[in-house]
PDB file of C-alpha atoms in Angstrom:
ATOM      1  CA  MET A 293     212.396  95.566 -89.188  1.00  0.00           C
ATOM      2  CA  SER A 294     214.618  97.423 -91.610  1.00  0.00           C
ATOM      3  CA  PRO A 295     214.438 100.541 -93.771  1.00  0.00           C
ATOM      4  CA  GLY A 296     214.263  98.311 -96.840  1.00  0.00           C
ATOM      5  CA  ASP A 297     216.820  97.700 -99.541  1.00  0.00           C
ATOM      6  CA  GLY A 298     220.322  99.042 -99.217  1.00  0.00           C
ATOM      7  CA  GLY A 299     222.206  99.490 -96.017  1.00  0.00           C
ATOM      8  CA  PRO A 300     223.924  98.524 -93.916  1.00  0.00           C
ATOM      9  CA  TRP A 301     222.033 100.382 -91.212  1.00  0.00           C
ATOM     10  CA  PRO A 302     222.709 101.124 -87.540  1.00  0.00           C
ATOM     11  CA  ALA A 303     220.705  98.887 -85.198  1.00  0.00           C
ATOM     12  CA  THR A 304     218.339  99.681 -82.358  1.00  0.00           C
ATOM     13  CA  ILE A 305     216.417  97.644 -79.807  1.00  0.00           C
ATOM     14  CA  PHE A 306     212.839  98.624 -78.978  1.00  0.00           C
ATOM     15  CA  TYR A 307     211.671  97.770 -75.432  1.00  0.00           C
ATOM     16  CA  ALA A 308     207.889  98.065 -75.469  1.00  0.00           C
ATOM     17  CA  ASN A 309     205.548  99.023 -72.657  1.00  0.00           C
ATOM     18  CA  ALA A 310     203.352  96.712 -70.590  1.00  0.00           C
ATOM     19  CA  GLY A 311     200.832  96.374 -73.401  1.00  0.00           C
ATOM     20  CA  GLY A 312     203.287  94.180 -75.241  1.00  0.00           C
ATOM     21  CA  ILE A 313     203.547  93.773 -78.990  1.00  0.00           C
ATOM     22  CA  ARG A 314     200.441  95.069 -80.741  1.00  0.00           C
ATOM     23  CA  PRO A 315     199.676  97.006 -83.940  1.00  0.00           C
ATOM     24  CA  ALA A 316     200.500 100.455 -82.513  1.00  0.00           C
ATOM     25  CA  VAL A 317     203.880  99.269 -81.231  1.00  0.00           C
ATOM     26  CA  VAL A 318     204.694  97.614 -84.548  1.00  0.00           C
ATOM     27  CA  GLU A 319     203.854 100.900 -86.270  1.00  0.00           C
ATOM     28  CA  MET A 320     206.158 102.780 -83.900  1.00  0.00           C
ATOM     29  CA  ALA A 321     208.983 100.345 -84.572  1.00  0.00           C
ATOM     30  CA  GLN A 322     208.414 100.745 -88.293  1.00  0.00           C
ATOM     31  CA  ARG A 323     208.564 104.518 -87.894  1.00  0.00           C
ATOM     32  CA  LEU A 324     212.009 104.117 -86.366  1.00  0.00           C
ATOM     33  CA  ALA A 325     213.019 101.762 -89.172  1.00  0.00           C
ATOM     34  CA  ASP A 326     211.798 104.242 -91.761  1.00  0.00           C
ATOM     35  CA  ALA A 327     214.147 106.785 -90.186  1.00  0.00           C
ATOM     36  CA  GLY A 328     217.061 104.583 -91.252  1.00  0.00           C
ATOM     37  CA  TYR A 329     217.550 101.987 -88.514  1.00  0.00           C
ATOM     38  CA  ILE A 330     217.374  98.246 -88.133  1.00  0.00           C
ATOM     39  CA  VAL A 331     214.837  97.738 -85.332  1.00  0.00           C
ATOM     40  CA  LEU A 332     214.684  94.657 -83.141  1.00  0.00           C
ATOM     41  CA  LEU A 333     211.279  94.481 -81.416  1.00  0.00           C
ATOM     42  CA  PRO A 334     211.488  91.584 -78.951  1.00  0.00           C
ATOM     43  CA  ASP A 335     208.539  89.985 -77.179  1.00  0.00           C
ATOM     44  CA  LEU A 336     209.433  90.790 -73.589  1.00  0.00           C
ATOM     45  CA  PHE A 337     206.629  88.508 -72.359  1.00  0.00           C
ATOM     46  CA  TYR A 338     207.798  85.368 -74.148  1.00  0.00           C
ATOM     47  CA  ARG A 339     208.090  83.520 -70.830  1.00  0.00           C
ATOM     48  CA  TYR A 340     204.344  83.942 -70.301  1.00  0.00           C
ATOM     49  CA  GLY A 341     203.329  82.307 -73.551  1.00  0.00           C
ATOM     50  CA  PRO A 342     200.660  83.433 -76.017  1.00  0.00           C
ATOM     51  CA  TYR A 343     198.747  86.614 -75.184  1.00  0.00           C
ATOM     52  CA  GLY A 344     196.799  89.443 -76.816  1.00  0.00           C
ATOM     53  CA  PRO A 345     197.203  91.472 -78.777  1.00  0.00           C
ATOM     54  CA  LEU A 346     196.060  93.742 -75.978  1.00  0.00           C
ATOM     55  CA  VAL A 347     193.931  96.794 -76.744  1.00  0.00           C
ATOM     56  CA  PRO A 348     194.836  99.558 -74.255  1.00  0.00           C
ATOM     57  CA  THR A 349     191.432 101.240 -74.310  1.00  0.00           C
ATOM     58  CA  GLU A 350     189.814  97.940 -73.346  1.00  0.00           C
ATOM     59  CA  VAL A 351     192.474  97.133 -70.751  1.00  0.00           C
ATOM     60  CA  PHE A 352     191.957 100.498 -69.045  1.00  0.00           C
ATOM     61  CA  LYS A 353     188.230  99.779 -68.744  1.00  0.00           C
ATOM     62  CA  GLY A 354     188.950  96.674 -66.658  1.00  0.00           C
ATOM     63  CA  ASP A 355     191.227  95.698 -63.806  1.00  0.00           C
ATOM     64  CA  VAL A 356     194.561  96.792 -65.255  1.00  0.00           C
ATOM     65  CA  GLY A 357     196.594  95.029 -62.567  1.00  0.00           C
ATOM     66  CA  ALA A 358     194.763  91.757 -63.032  1.00  0.00           C
ATOM     67  CA  ILE A 359     195.182  91.903 -66.800  1.00  0.00           C
ATOM     68  CA  LEU A 360     198.794  93.067 -67.070  1.00  0.00           C
ATOM     69  CA  GLY A 361     200.169  91.811 -63.760  1.00  0.00           C
ATOM     70  CA  PRO A 362     200.578  88.157 -64.817  1.00  0.00           C
ATOM     71  CA  LEU A 363     202.485  89.305 -67.884  1.00  0.00           C
ATOM     72  CA  MET A 364     204.693  91.794 -66.096  1.00  0.00           C
ATOM     73  CA  VAL A 365     205.836  89.396 -63.380  1.00  0.00           C
ATOM     74  CA  THR A 366     207.458  87.226 -66.042  1.00  0.00           C
ATOM     75  CA  THR A 367     210.017  89.903 -66.844  1.00  0.00           C
ATOM     76  CA  GLY A 368     211.757  92.918 -65.333  1.00  0.00           C
ATOM     77  CA  ASN A 369     214.855  95.048 -65.687  1.00  0.00           C
ATOM     78  CA  VAL A 370     217.299  92.284 -64.804  1.00  0.00           C
ATOM     79  CA  LYS A 371     215.645  89.641 -66.974  1.00  0.00           C
ATOM     80  CA  ALA A 372     215.421  92.046 -69.891  1.00  0.00           C
ATOM     81  CA  ALA A 373     219.132  92.778 -69.542  1.00  0.00           C
ATOM     82  CA  GLU A 374     219.838  89.043 -69.567  1.00  0.00           C
ATOM     83  CA  ASP A 375     217.691  88.632 -72.671  1.00  0.00           C
ATOM     84  CA  THR A 376     219.558  91.481 -74.325  1.00  0.00           C
ATOM     85  CA  GLU A 377     222.639  89.290 -74.572  1.00  0.00           C
ATOM     86  CA  ALA A 378     220.690  87.155 -77.040  1.00  0.00           C
ATOM     87  CA  PHE A 379     219.349  90.241 -78.831  1.00  0.00           C
ATOM     88  CA  LEU A 380     222.857  91.545 -79.363  1.00  0.00           C
ATOM     89  CA  ALA A 381     224.088  88.142 -80.513  1.00  0.00           C
ATOM     90  CA  TYR A 382     221.316  88.027 -83.101  1.00  0.00           C
ATOM     91  CA  LEU A 383     222.124  91.498 -84.405  1.00  0.00           C
ATOM     92  CA  ASP A 384     225.752  90.400 -84.774  1.00  0.00           C
ATOM     93  CA  THR A 385     224.636  87.732 -87.260  1.00  0.00           C
ATOM     94  CA  ARG A 386     222.989  90.245 -89.590  1.00  0.00           C
ATOM     95  CA  THR A 387     225.000  91.473 -92.539  1.00  0.00           C
ATOM     96  CA  ASP A 388     222.808  94.576 -92.902  1.00  0.00           C
ATOM     97  CA  VAL A 389     223.794  96.016 -89.502  1.00  0.00           C
ATOM     98  CA  ALA A 390     226.348  98.819 -89.533  1.00  0.00           C
ATOM     99  CA  GLY A 391     228.857  99.426 -86.769  1.00  0.00           C
ATOM    100  CA  ASP A 392     229.448  97.675 -83.467  1.00  0.00           C
ATOM    101  CA  LYS A 393     227.272  99.946 -81.323  1.00  0.00           C
ATOM    102  CA  VAL A 394     223.490  99.890 -81.034  1.00  0.00           C
ATOM    103  CA  GLY A 395     220.812 102.193 -79.722  1.00  0.00           C
ATOM    104  CA  ALA A 396     217.833 101.459 -77.509  1.00  0.00           C
ATOM    105  CA  VAL A 397     214.488 103.013 -76.739  1.00  0.00           C
ATOM    106  CA  GLY A 398     212.091 102.009 -74.003  1.00  0.00           C
ATOM    107  CA  PHE A 399     208.560 103.072 -73.193  1.00  0.00           C
ATOM    108  CA  CYS A 400     206.978 102.869 -69.726  1.00  0.00           C
ATOM    109  CA  MET A 401     208.358  99.641 -68.203  1.00  0.00           C
ATOM    110  CA  GLY A 402     210.654  99.427 -71.217  1.00  0.00           C
ATOM    111  CA  GLY A 403     212.439 102.593 -70.139  1.00  0.00           C
ATOM    112  CA  GLY A 404     214.040 100.933 -67.142  1.00  0.00           C
ATOM    113  CA  MET A 405     214.791  97.865 -69.222  1.00  0.00           C
ATOM    114  CA  ALA A 406     216.572  99.901 -71.869  1.00  0.00           C
ATOM    115  CA  ILE A 407     218.706 101.730 -69.313  1.00  0.00           C
ATOM    116  CA  THR A 408     219.507  98.545 -67.392  1.00  0.00           C
ATOM    117  CA  SER A 409     220.409  96.675 -70.561  1.00  0.00           C
ATOM    118  CA  ALA A 410     222.672  99.480 -71.741  1.00  0.00           C
ATOM    119  CA  ALA A 411     224.469  99.529 -68.401  1.00  0.00           C
ATOM    120  CA  THR A 412     224.786  95.744 -68.284  1.00  0.00           C
ATOM    121  CA  HIS A 413     226.173  95.569 -71.832  1.00  0.00           C
ATOM    122  CA  SER A 414     227.896  98.937 -71.793  1.00  0.00           C
ATOM    123  CA  ASP A 415     230.373  98.136 -74.568  1.00  0.00           C
ATOM    124  CA  HIS A 416     227.534  97.651 -77.045  1.00  0.00           C
ATOM    125  CA  PHE A 417     225.250 100.660 -76.517  1.00  0.00           C
ATOM    126  CA  ALA A 418     225.903 104.194 -77.753  1.00  0.00           C
ATOM    127  CA  ALA A 419     222.526 105.885 -77.217  1.00  0.00           C
ATOM    128  CA  VAL A 420     219.452 105.144 -75.083  1.00  0.00           C
ATOM    129  CA  ALA A 421     216.086 106.888 -74.820  1.00  0.00           C
ATOM    130  CA  SER A 422     213.464 106.393 -72.124  1.00  0.00           C
ATOM    131  CA  PHE A 423     209.945 107.770 -72.567  1.00  0.00           C
ATOM    132  CA  HIS A 424     207.601 107.905 -69.574  1.00  0.00           C
ATOM    133  CA  GLY A 425     209.681 105.234 -67.878  1.00  0.00           C
ATOM    134  CA  GLY A 426     208.537 104.448 -64.343  1.00  0.00           C
ATOM    135  CA  ASN A 427     210.469 103.592 -61.184  1.00  0.00           C
ATOM    136  CA  LEU A 428     213.775 104.680 -62.670  1.00  0.00           C
ATOM    137  CA  ALA A 429     215.195 105.692 -59.294  1.00  0.00           C
ATOM    138  CA  ASN A 430     213.724 103.723 -56.412  1.00  0.00           C
ATOM    139  CA  ASP A 431     214.973 101.838 -53.357  1.00  0.00           C
ATOM    140  CA  ALA A 432     215.056  98.406 -55.010  1.00  0.00           C
ATOM    141  CA  PRO A 433     218.478  96.830 -55.652  1.00  0.00           C
ATOM    142  CA  SER A 434     217.568  96.627 -59.340  1.00  0.00           C
ATOM    143  CA  SER A 435     216.771 100.338 -59.651  1.00  0.00           C
ATOM    144  CA  PRO A 436     218.216 101.689 -62.927  1.00  0.00           C
ATOM    145  CA  HIS A 437     219.760 104.748 -61.284  1.00  0.00           C
ATOM    146  CA  LEU A 438     222.164 102.525 -59.349  1.00  0.00           C
ATOM    147  CA  LEU A 439     223.718 101.450 -62.650  1.00  0.00           C
ATOM    148  CA  ALA A 440     224.617 104.974 -63.724  1.00  0.00           C
ATOM    149  CA  PRO A 441     228.381 104.403 -63.190  1.00  0.00           C
ATOM    150  CA  LYS A 442     228.276 101.583 -65.741  1.00  0.00           C
ATOM    151  CA  LEU A 443     226.596 103.567 -68.513  1.00  0.00           C
ATOM    152  CA  ARG A 444     228.700 104.601 -71.485  1.00  0.00           C
ATOM    153  CA  ALA A 445     225.832 105.513 -73.789  1.00  0.00           C
ATOM    154  CA  GLU A 446     224.327 108.951 -74.167  1.00  0.00           C
ATOM    155  CA  LEU A 447     220.980 108.969 -72.377  1.00  0.00           C
ATOM    156  CA  TYR A 448     217.765 110.876 -73.058  1.00  0.00           C
ATOM    157  CA  VAL A 449     215.072 110.614 -70.370  1.00  0.00           C
ATOM    158  CA  ALA A 450     211.655 112.128 -71.030  1.00  0.00           C
ATOM    159  CA  GLY A 451     209.023 112.158 -68.309  1.00  0.00           C
ATOM    160  CA  ALA A 452     205.544 113.598 -67.925  1.00  0.00           C
ATOM    161  CA  ASP A 453     204.422 116.102 -65.321  1.00  0.00           C
ATOM    162  CA  ASN A 454     201.365 113.919 -64.724  1.00  0.00           C
ATOM    163  CA  ASP A 455     202.913 110.556 -63.913  1.00  0.00           C
ATOM    164  CA  GLY A 456     202.687 108.882 -60.515  1.00  0.00           C
ATOM    165  CA  SER A 457     205.297 106.307 -61.529  1.00  0.00           C
ATOM    166  CA  TYR A 458     207.908 109.010 -62.074  1.00  0.00           C
ATOM    167  CA  PRO A 459     207.360 111.890 -59.632  1.00  0.00           C
ATOM    168  CA  LEU A 460     209.595 114.940 -59.519  1.00  0.00           C
ATOM    169  CA  ALA A 461     211.640 113.621 -56.582  1.00  0.00           C
ATOM    170  CA  MET A 462     212.432 110.468 -58.536  1.00  0.00           C
ATOM    171  CA  ALA A 463     213.377 112.450 -61.620  1.00  0.00           C
ATOM    172  CA  GLU A 464     215.748 114.538 -59.523  1.00  0.00           C
ATOM    173  CA  ARG A 465     217.232 111.408 -57.941  1.00  0.00           C
ATOM    174  CA  LEU A 466     217.902 109.844 -61.331  1.00  0.00           C
ATOM    175  CA  GLU A 467     219.455 112.970 -62.783  1.00  0.00           C
ATOM    176  CA  ALA A 468     221.664 113.412 -59.720  1.00  0.00           C
ATOM    177  CA  ALA A 469     222.951 109.845 -60.140  1.00  0.00           C
ATOM    178  CA  LEU A 470     223.630 110.385 -63.836  1.00  0.00           C
ATOM    179  CA  THR A 471     225.418 113.661 -63.209  1.00  0.00           C
ATOM    180  CA  GLU A 472     227.540 112.211 -60.431  1.00  0.00           C
ATOM    181  CA  ALA A 473     228.536 109.304 -62.671  1.00  0.00           C
ATOM    182  CA  GLY A 474     229.460 111.631 -65.526  1.00  0.00           C
ATOM    183  CA  VAL A 475     226.884 110.163 -67.909  1.00  0.00           C
ATOM    184  CA  HIS A 476     226.262 112.276 -70.994  1.00  0.00           C
ATOM    185  CA  HIS A 477     222.531 112.819 -70.663  1.00  0.00           C
ATOM    186  CA  PHE A 478     219.584 115.130 -71.080  1.00  0.00           C
ATOM    187  CA  ALA A 479     216.514 114.688 -68.887  1.00  0.00           C
ATOM    188  CA  GLU A 480     213.341 116.693 -69.137  1.00  0.00           C
ATOM    189  CA  ILE A 481     209.714 116.715 -68.079  1.00  0.00           C
ATOM    190  CA  TYR A 482     207.096 117.329 -70.745  1.00  0.00           C
ATOM    191  CA  PRO A 483     204.561 119.884 -69.448  1.00  0.00           C
ATOM    192  CA  GLY A 484     200.941 118.898 -69.834  1.00  0.00           C
ATOM    193  CA  ALA A 485     201.807 115.316 -70.759  1.00  0.00           C
ATOM    194  CA  ALA A 486     200.537 112.206 -68.987  1.00  0.00           C
ATOM    195  CA  HIS A 487     202.069 108.773 -68.580  1.00  0.00           C
ATOM    196  CA  GLY A 488     201.921 107.071 -71.972  1.00  0.00           C
ATOM    197  CA  TRP A 489     201.771 110.195 -74.141  1.00  0.00           C
ATOM    198  CA  MET A 490     204.014 108.626 -76.793  1.00  0.00           C
ATOM    199  CA  MET A 491     201.743 105.638 -77.434  1.00  0.00           C
ATOM    200  CA  PRO A 492     199.291 106.305 -80.310  1.00  0.00           C
ATOM    201  CA  ASP A 493     196.773 103.764 -79.010  1.00  0.00           C
ATOM    202  CA  PHE A 494     196.624 105.312 -75.507  1.00  0.00           C
ATOM    203  CA  PRO A 495     193.818 107.724 -74.590  1.00  0.00           C
ATOM    204  CA  VAL A 496     196.466 110.212 -73.379  1.00  0.00           C
ATOM    205  CA  TYR A 497     198.398 110.179 -76.657  1.00  0.00           C
ATOM    206  CA  ASP A 498     199.654 113.671 -77.472  1.00  0.00           C
ATOM    207  CA  GLN A 499     200.826 113.947 -81.066  1.00  0.00           C
ATOM    208  CA  VAL A 500     202.609 117.278 -80.630  1.00  0.00           C
ATOM    209  CA  SER A 501     204.596 116.018 -77.644  1.00  0.00           C
ATOM    210  CA  ALA A 502     205.134 112.655 -79.332  1.00  0.00           C
ATOM    211  CA  ASP A 503     206.608 114.288 -82.421  1.00  0.00           C
ATOM    212  CA  ARG A 504     208.886 116.296 -80.160  1.00  0.00           C
ATOM    213  CA  GLY A 505     209.992 113.090 -78.467  1.00  0.00           C
ATOM    214  CA  TRP A 506     210.687 111.380 -81.764  1.00  0.00           C
ATOM    215  CA  ALA A 507     212.743 114.338 -82.954  1.00  0.00           C
ATOM    216  CA  SER A 508     214.842 114.359 -79.779  1.00  0.00           C
ATOM    217  CA  MET A 509     215.446 110.611 -79.911  1.00  0.00           C
ATOM    218  CA  LEU A 510     216.370 110.543 -83.593  1.00  0.00           C
ATOM    219  CA  ALA A 511     218.754 113.458 -83.170  1.00  0.00           C
ATOM    220  CA  MET A 512     220.539 111.538 -80.413  1.00  0.00           C
ATOM    221  CA  PHE A 513     220.608 108.320 -82.429  1.00  0.00           C
ATOM    222  CA  ASN A 514     221.911 110.130 -85.502  1.00  0.00           C
ATOM    223  CA  ARG A 515     224.845 111.733 -83.708  1.00  0.00           C
ATOM    224  CA  ASN A 516     225.835 108.537 -81.887  1.00  0.00           C
ATOM    225  CA  LEU A 517     225.107 105.719 -84.317  1.00  0.00           C
ATOM    226  CA  ARG A 518     225.934 107.141 -87.736  1.00  0.00           C
ATOM    227  CA  GLU A 519     229.543 107.238 -88.847  1.00  0.00           C
TER     228      GLU A 519
END
C-alpha cells in the first residue's frame, strides 16, 4: 500500500495479529499509508495455505485455540525474521521507497515478530512499535528480550493493564533488558485497556487509546524515517 501519487515515501512493515489479514487489518495498514508511508502487509500464515478471512467476534465465540492454533504453529518470531529478509529485498526493488531504513509495527503476536525482525536485520530498521505484544520477555531461547543487544532501532512498546500475555513482571523484564542494552525506547502500559485494544474489529477496541497509540507510533516513525 502507498499514500498514492508522488513520493518517494519511507517504508514500513506491518506484522498483523493472529487473526491474519482481514478487512480491519487492511484498513489499519491503509491508515498508516495515508499518513505518508509505503506499507508492506505480508501474509504471515502463507505456509498454512488458504484461510479466512477470520472474523474475531465469531472466533471468540468458539474454541480460539482450535481455530487459530493451526495457523499460529506455522510461523513464529524466528520464521517471521527469516521471512523479513524477503520483505526487505522486495522493498529494495521499489522505486517509490525513500531511504535505506524501514519501520515496523506489530500487533499481538506481531509485536514479538517486529522486534525480532528488527534485531535480526538491525542495519535496516530505524523504528519499531509493538502494541499489546505477548510473551516479549519469557524463558524461551527465542524470546525477543534476549535480542535487545542487537537492536539499533528506536522502540515503542505499548501494553495493556489487562493482558495475561504481558503481565507487569514481563514488562519490567523487557524494559530492563532494553535499558541494559542501551536501546532507545519508551515502554508504557495503557490503563484500562485490554489485550487487542488497537484492533477495530475486536470487542475490546478502545478508540481513544487506539488514537493515542497511533499518534505515538507516527511521531516515532516521523522522527526516525523522514529525512
